[in-house]
Amino acid sequence: MQATSIHFQPSILTCPQNAKKSSISYKASSWNQNFIESLKSDYAEDIYGERQKKLKEEVKKMIEEKDVKAVALIELIDNIHRLGLGYHFKNNIKRVLDRIVSFEQSDDGEDKSLHGTALRFRLLRQHGFDVSQDVFNQFKDHAGNFNACLSNDVKGLLSLYEATYLAFEGETLLDEAKEFSLLNLKHHVGRINDSNLADQVIHSLDLPLQRRMVRLQAREYIEAYSKREDANHVLLELAAVDFNMVQSKHRKELQDLTR
């Protein structure tokens, strides 16, 4: 499954050494009307719209599945967002998160791992739920430090690191969590056997999720997710089709504007 893309050729600013500031010249842009009109796409909505609709229905069923553990559901929701599909399933995701919160308030059967706790915290805050930083106190020892055994839990540390970027001002526990996770993740760079996890760590240290542009993140994550052995192929196909349909729509809009 190969996603199409537009290759940009940036205009180059040139300024002769002896030129005055007022005489700065610019190289002519290659984005003239003939070039824009020549842009083609095989992902027009009238061709792929039905396939997209069918895939969306399949994903909705996955989200609404009742007999699935909470951590599996939040991982599914996380992948949906990373693949740039969240805008299709806002209401479905909201209902699932409501159910997860309700379940946790009435039952002590929630996932207690660092990864599960941090991922749940991040997604709930991302969707406007009131969730306290105190959920991370369970990972501290009697001296008030994060448990030393967590330093080797790379997946958990990565989820914790990403979660800290949804901290509010004055939440010192999350400040400590960021320092702890950052220190240990840097220590593990170059030593992680799982290549997909290693790439995620490097990417997150370079630019956390909360600071990425959604569409650029989606294009990168489609590529990374396709390499995972546990990839959901329905989700992956929908992400690729959706990305290319959106790109095709932008091309058409650009062509319409230049006429």
Tab-separated table of C-alpha atoms in Angstrom:
chain	number	residue	atom	x	y	z
A	1	MET	CA	0.000	0.000	0.000
A	2	GLN	CA	1.820	3.125	-1.174
A	3	ALA	CA	0.648	6.609	-0.304
A	4	THR	CA	1.035	9.246	-2.999
A	5	SER	CA	2.682	12.525	-2.135
A	6	ILE	CA	3.484	15.927	-3.624
A	7	HIS	CA	7.169	16.749	-3.891
A	8	PHE	CA	7.827	20.385	-3.083
A	9	GLN	CA	10.578	22.353	-4.726
A	10	PRO	CA	11.233	25.373	-2.492
A	11	SER	CA	11.987	28.737	-4.004
A	12	ILE	CA	15.550	29.874	-3.305
A	13	LEU	CA	16.314	33.358	-2.040
A	14	THR	CA	19.376	34.810	-3.747
A	15	CYS	CA	21.117	38.015	-2.756
A	16	PRO	CA	24.275	39.136	-4.603
A	17	GLN	CA	27.008	40.351	-2.265
A	18	ASN	CA	27.014	43.871	-3.709
A	19	ALA	CA	23.248	44.209	-3.988
A	20	LYS	CA	21.336	46.704	-1.908
A	21	LYS	CA	18.670	45.436	0.468
A	22	SER	CA	15.934	46.892	-1.701
A	23	SER	CA	17.095	44.899	-4.745
A	24	ILE	CA	16.781	41.397	-3.284
A	25	SER	CA	15.593	39.035	-6.010
A	26	TYR	CA	13.783	35.724	-5.742
A	27	LYS	CA	14.070	32.699	-7.953
A	28	ALA	CA	10.831	32.172	-9.826
A	29	SER	CA	8.609	29.603	-8.141
A	30	SER	CA	8.044	26.329	-9.960
A	31	TRP	CA	4.455	26.452	-8.670
A	32	ASN	CA	3.054	28.133	-11.761
A	33	GLN	CA	-0.426	27.428	-13.125
A	34	ASN	CA	0.758	24.809	-15.615
A	35	PHE	CA	2.518	22.872	-12.865
A	36	ILE	CA	-0.482	23.046	-10.527
A	37	GLU	CA	-2.853	21.947	-13.302
A	38	SER	CA	-0.582	18.975	-14.034
A	39	LEU	CA	-0.949	17.555	-10.513
A	40	LYS	CA	-2.922	14.332	-10.653
A	41	SER	CA	-4.285	11.905	-8.078
A	42	ASP	CA	-5.850	8.443	-8.231
A	43	TYR	CA	-7.685	8.975	-4.929
A	44	ALA	CA	-10.710	11.046	-5.935
A	45	GLU	CA	-13.664	10.769	-3.559
A	46	ASP	CA	-16.009	9.421	-6.226
A	47	ILE	CA	-13.642	6.467	-6.729
A	48	TYR	CA	-12.535	5.670	-3.168
A	49	GLY	CA	-15.451	7.118	-1.208
A	50	GLU	CA	-17.319	3.826	-0.910
A	51	ARG	CA	-14.210	1.942	0.202
A	52	GLN	CA	-13.478	4.600	2.797
A	53	LYS	CA	-17.060	4.408	4.081
A	54	LYS	CA	-16.884	0.620	4.458
A	55	LEU	CA	-13.554	0.772	6.306
A	56	LYS	CA	-14.886	3.460	8.638
A	57	GLU	CA	-17.803	1.236	9.609
A	58	GLU	CA	-15.400	-1.598	10.420
A	59	VAL	CA	-13.301	0.683	12.620
A	60	LYS	CA	-16.406	1.979	14.417
A	61	LYS	CA	-17.260	-1.611	15.327
A	62	MET	CA	-13.766	-2.075	16.756
A	63	ILE	CA	-14.082	1.065	18.859
A	64	GLU	CA	-17.531	0.105	20.163
A	65	GLU	CA	-16.531	-3.496	20.964
A	66	LYS	CA	-17.555	-4.251	24.544
A	67	ASP	CA	-15.484	-7.386	25.263
A	68	VAL	CA	-12.100	-5.698	24.969
A	69	LYS	CA	-9.751	-4.691	27.773
A	70	ALA	CA	-9.492	-0.965	28.473
A	71	VAL	CA	-5.785	-0.812	27.639
A	72	ALA	CA	-6.435	-2.400	24.211
A	73	LEU	CA	-9.140	0.187	23.520
A	74	ILE	CA	-6.984	3.152	24.456
A	75	GLU	CA	-4.147	1.781	22.323
A	76	LEU	CA	-6.610	1.548	19.428
A	77	ILE	CA	-7.733	5.137	20.029
A	78	ASP	CA	-4.122	6.280	20.230
A	79	ASN	CA	-3.335	4.642	16.885
A	80	ILE	CA	-6.442	6.195	15.337
A	81	HIS	CA	-5.246	9.655	16.378
A	82	ARG	CA	-1.660	9.086	15.275
A	83	LEU	CA	-2.844	7.880	11.875
A	84	GLY	CA	-4.785	11.114	11.394
A	85	LEU	CA	-8.221	9.482	11.632
A	86	GLY	CA	-9.508	10.950	14.882
A	87	TYR	CA	-11.796	13.471	13.177
A	88	HIS	CA	-13.870	10.624	11.720
A	89	PHE	CA	-14.635	9.035	15.100
A	90	LYS	CA	-15.022	11.871	17.623
A	91	ASN	CA	-18.383	10.708	18.992
A	92	ASN	CA	-17.402	7.039	19.090
A	93	ILE	CA	-14.181	7.811	20.952
A	94	LYS	CA	-15.985	10.072	23.418
A	95	ARG	CA	-18.463	7.285	24.261
A	96	VAL	CA	-15.652	4.781	24.810
A	97	LEU	CA	-13.684	7.122	27.051
A	98	ASP	CA	-16.846	7.848	29.060
A	99	ARG	CA	-17.251	4.108	29.500
A	100	ILE	CA	-13.626	3.640	30.558
A	101	VAL	CA	-13.886	6.406	33.152
A	102	SER	CA	-17.152	4.987	34.469
A	103	PHE	CA	-15.658	1.495	34.667
A	104	GLU	CA	-12.619	2.707	36.585
A	105	GLN	CA	-14.736	4.595	39.087
A	106	SER	CA	-16.816	1.499	39.863
A	107	ASP	CA	-14.222	-1.249	39.520
A	108	ASP	CA	-10.625	-1.691	40.587
A	109	GLY	CA	-9.809	-3.820	37.559
A	110	GLU	CA	-8.032	-1.143	35.518
A	111	ASP	CA	-4.615	-1.723	34.008
A	112	LYS	CA	-1.928	-0.817	36.555
A	113	SER	CA	1.082	-0.759	34.241
A	114	LEU	CA	2.997	2.477	33.708
A	115	HIS	CA	2.247	2.346	29.978
A	116	GLY	CA	-1.488	1.797	30.478
A	117	THR	CA	-1.791	4.452	33.179
A	118	ALA	CA	0.193	7.080	31.254
A	119	LEU	CA	-1.550	6.434	27.940
A	120	ARG	CA	-4.973	6.582	29.585
A	121	PHE	CA	-4.011	9.818	31.373
A	122	ARG	CA	-2.824	11.433	28.120
A	123	LEU	CA	-5.868	10.479	26.062
A	124	LEU	CA	-8.348	11.485	28.764
A	125	ARG	CA	-6.744	14.894	29.187
A	126	GLN	CA	-6.464	15.282	25.449
A	127	HIS	CA	-10.241	14.814	25.244
A	128	GLY	CA	-11.011	17.236	28.068
A	129	PHE	CA	-11.569	14.830	30.967
A	130	ASP	CA	-10.651	15.916	34.476
A	131	VAL	CA	-7.922	13.460	35.489
A	132	SER	CA	-5.498	14.078	38.337
A	133	GLN	CA	-1.731	13.823	38.183
A	134	ASP	CA	-2.010	11.788	41.392
A	135	VAL	CA	-2.579	8.633	39.326
A	136	PHE	CA	1.225	8.476	39.051
A	137	ASN	CA	1.814	8.394	42.800
A	138	GLN	CA	1.430	4.613	42.676
A	139	PHE	CA	4.757	4.448	40.827
A	140	LYS	CA	6.703	6.186	43.600
A	141	ASP	CA	8.561	4.646	46.518
A	142	HIS	CA	8.374	5.626	50.194
A	143	ALA	CA	11.048	8.288	49.651
A	144	GLY	CA	8.928	10.023	47.027
A	145	ASN	CA	11.044	8.968	44.055
A	146	PHE	CA	9.890	7.043	41.014
A	147	ASN	CA	10.538	3.335	41.478
A	148	ALA	CA	13.971	2.365	40.179
A	149	CYS	CA	12.552	-0.740	38.482
A	150	LEU	CA	10.683	1.519	36.040
A	151	SER	CA	13.951	2.716	34.526
A	152	ASN	CA	14.041	-0.360	32.258
A	153	ASP	CA	10.392	-0.149	31.158
A	154	VAL	CA	11.044	1.683	27.890
A	155	LYS	CA	7.462	1.453	26.608
A	156	GLY	CA	6.118	2.762	29.910
A	157	LEU	CA	8.714	5.539	30.080
A	158	LEU	CA	7.825	6.660	26.562
A	159	SER	CA	4.110	6.819	27.413
A	160	LEU	CA	4.906	8.689	30.631
A	161	TYR	CA	7.120	11.176	28.783
A	162	GLU	CA	4.385	11.926	26.243
A	163	ALA	CA	1.796	12.267	29.025
A	164	THR	CA	3.808	14.963	30.796
A	165	TYR	CA	3.239	17.333	27.880
A	166	LEU	CA	-0.389	17.658	28.972
A	167	ALA	CA	0.610	18.992	32.380
A	168	PHE	CA	-0.902	22.158	33.805
A	169	GLU	CA	1.205	24.856	35.398
A	170	GLY	CA	2.208	23.933	38.928
A	171	GLU	CA	1.816	20.164	38.560
A	172	THR	CA	5.168	19.289	40.088
A	173	LEU	CA	4.539	15.549	39.996
A	174	LEU	CA	4.370	15.670	36.210
A	175	ASP	CA	7.495	17.848	36.134
A	176	GLU	CA	9.291	15.129	38.096
A	177	ALA	CA	7.850	12.480	35.766
A	178	LYS	CA	9.180	14.318	32.726
A	179	GLU	CA	12.664	14.597	34.229
A	180	PHE	CA	12.659	10.919	35.253
A	181	SER	CA	11.384	9.597	31.904
A	182	LEU	CA	13.593	11.880	29.819
A	183	LEU	CA	16.745	10.884	31.702
A	184	ASN	CA	16.056	7.171	31.337
A	185	LEU	CA	14.889	7.314	27.722
A	186	LYS	CA	18.106	9.094	26.735
A	187	HIS	CA	20.025	6.343	28.514
A	188	HIS	CA	18.275	3.680	26.415
A	189	VAL	CA	18.805	5.355	23.019
A	190	GLY	CA	20.911	3.016	20.891
A	191	ARG	CA	20.237	0.035	23.196
A	192	ILE	CA	16.617	-0.840	22.335
A	193	ASN	CA	16.239	-4.144	20.475
A	194	ASP	CA	12.735	-3.426	19.159
A	195	SER	CA	13.411	-1.248	16.105
A	196	ASN	CA	9.869	0.188	16.016
A	197	LEU	CA	10.021	1.181	19.685
A	198	ALA	CA	13.522	2.581	19.180
A	199	ASP	CA	12.287	4.792	16.342
A	200	GLN	CA	9.360	6.008	18.464
A	201	VAL	CA	11.700	6.962	21.305
A	202	ILE	CA	14.053	8.893	19.022
A	203	HIS	CA	11.145	10.643	17.314
A	204	SER	CA	9.480	11.578	20.617
A	205	LEU	CA	12.690	12.929	22.117
A	206	ASP	CA	13.123	15.037	19.004
A	207	LEU	CA	9.494	16.224	18.873
A	208	PRO	CA	6.773	15.098	21.347
A	209	LEU	CA	3.309	14.262	20.025
A	210	GLN	CA	1.707	17.417	21.393
A	211	ARG	CA	4.025	19.560	19.274
A	212	ARG	CA	3.546	17.775	15.953
A	213	MET	CA	1.330	18.759	13.031
A	214	VAL	CA	-1.462	16.208	12.637
A	215	ARG	CA	-1.171	15.574	8.880
A	216	LEU	CA	2.633	15.342	8.904
A	217	GLN	CA	2.463	13.032	11.915
A	218	ALA	CA	-0.092	10.876	10.084
A	219	ARG	CA	2.118	10.441	7.012
A	220	GLU	CA	5.087	9.411	9.143
A	221	TYR	CA	3.075	7.114	11.376
A	222	ILE	CA	1.419	5.297	8.445
A	223	GLU	CA	4.897	4.315	7.319
A	224	ALA	CA	6.022	3.285	10.808
A	225	TYR	CA	2.777	1.469	11.686
A	226	SER	CA	2.898	-0.582	8.463
A	227	LYS	CA	6.152	-2.174	9.691
A	228	ARG	CA	4.654	-3.439	12.939
A	229	GLU	CA	3.803	-7.130	13.187
A	230	ASP	CA	0.689	-6.321	15.237
A	231	ALA	CA	-0.591	-3.658	12.819
A	232	ASN	CA	-4.356	-3.588	12.307
A	233	HIS	CA	-4.636	-3.829	8.528
A	234	VAL	CA	-8.155	-2.384	8.353
A	235	LEU	CA	-6.957	0.671	10.263
A	236	LEU	CA	-3.835	0.883	8.137
A	237	GLU	CA	-5.743	0.728	4.855
A	238	LEU	CA	-8.217	3.370	6.026
A	239	ALA	CA	-5.358	5.652	7.082
A	240	ALA	CA	-3.649	5.374	3.694
A	241	VAL	CA	-6.879	5.859	1.724
A	242	ASP	CA	-7.955	8.774	3.917
A	243	PHE	CA	-4.572	10.509	3.722
A	244	ASN	CA	-4.515	10.293	-0.059
A	245	MET	CA	-8.141	11.394	-0.416
A	246	VAL	CA	-7.448	14.477	1.714
A	247	GLN	CA	-4.336	15.181	-0.337
A	248	SER	CA	-6.345	14.806	-3.548
A	249	LYS	CA	-8.948	17.246	-2.226
A	250	HIS	CA	-6.261	19.818	-1.419
A	251	ARG	CA	-4.862	19.481	-4.930
A	252	LYS	CA	-8.281	20.125	-6.436
A	253	GLU	CA	-8.840	23.147	-4.186
A	254	LEU	CA	-5.462	24.553	-5.204
A	255	GLN	CA	-6.275	24.048	-8.878
A	256	ASP	CA	-9.667	25.736	-8.456
A	257	LEU	CA	-8.070	28.746	-6.737
A	258	THR	CA	-5.596	29.330	-9.551
A	259	ARG	CA	-8.186	29.316	-12.352
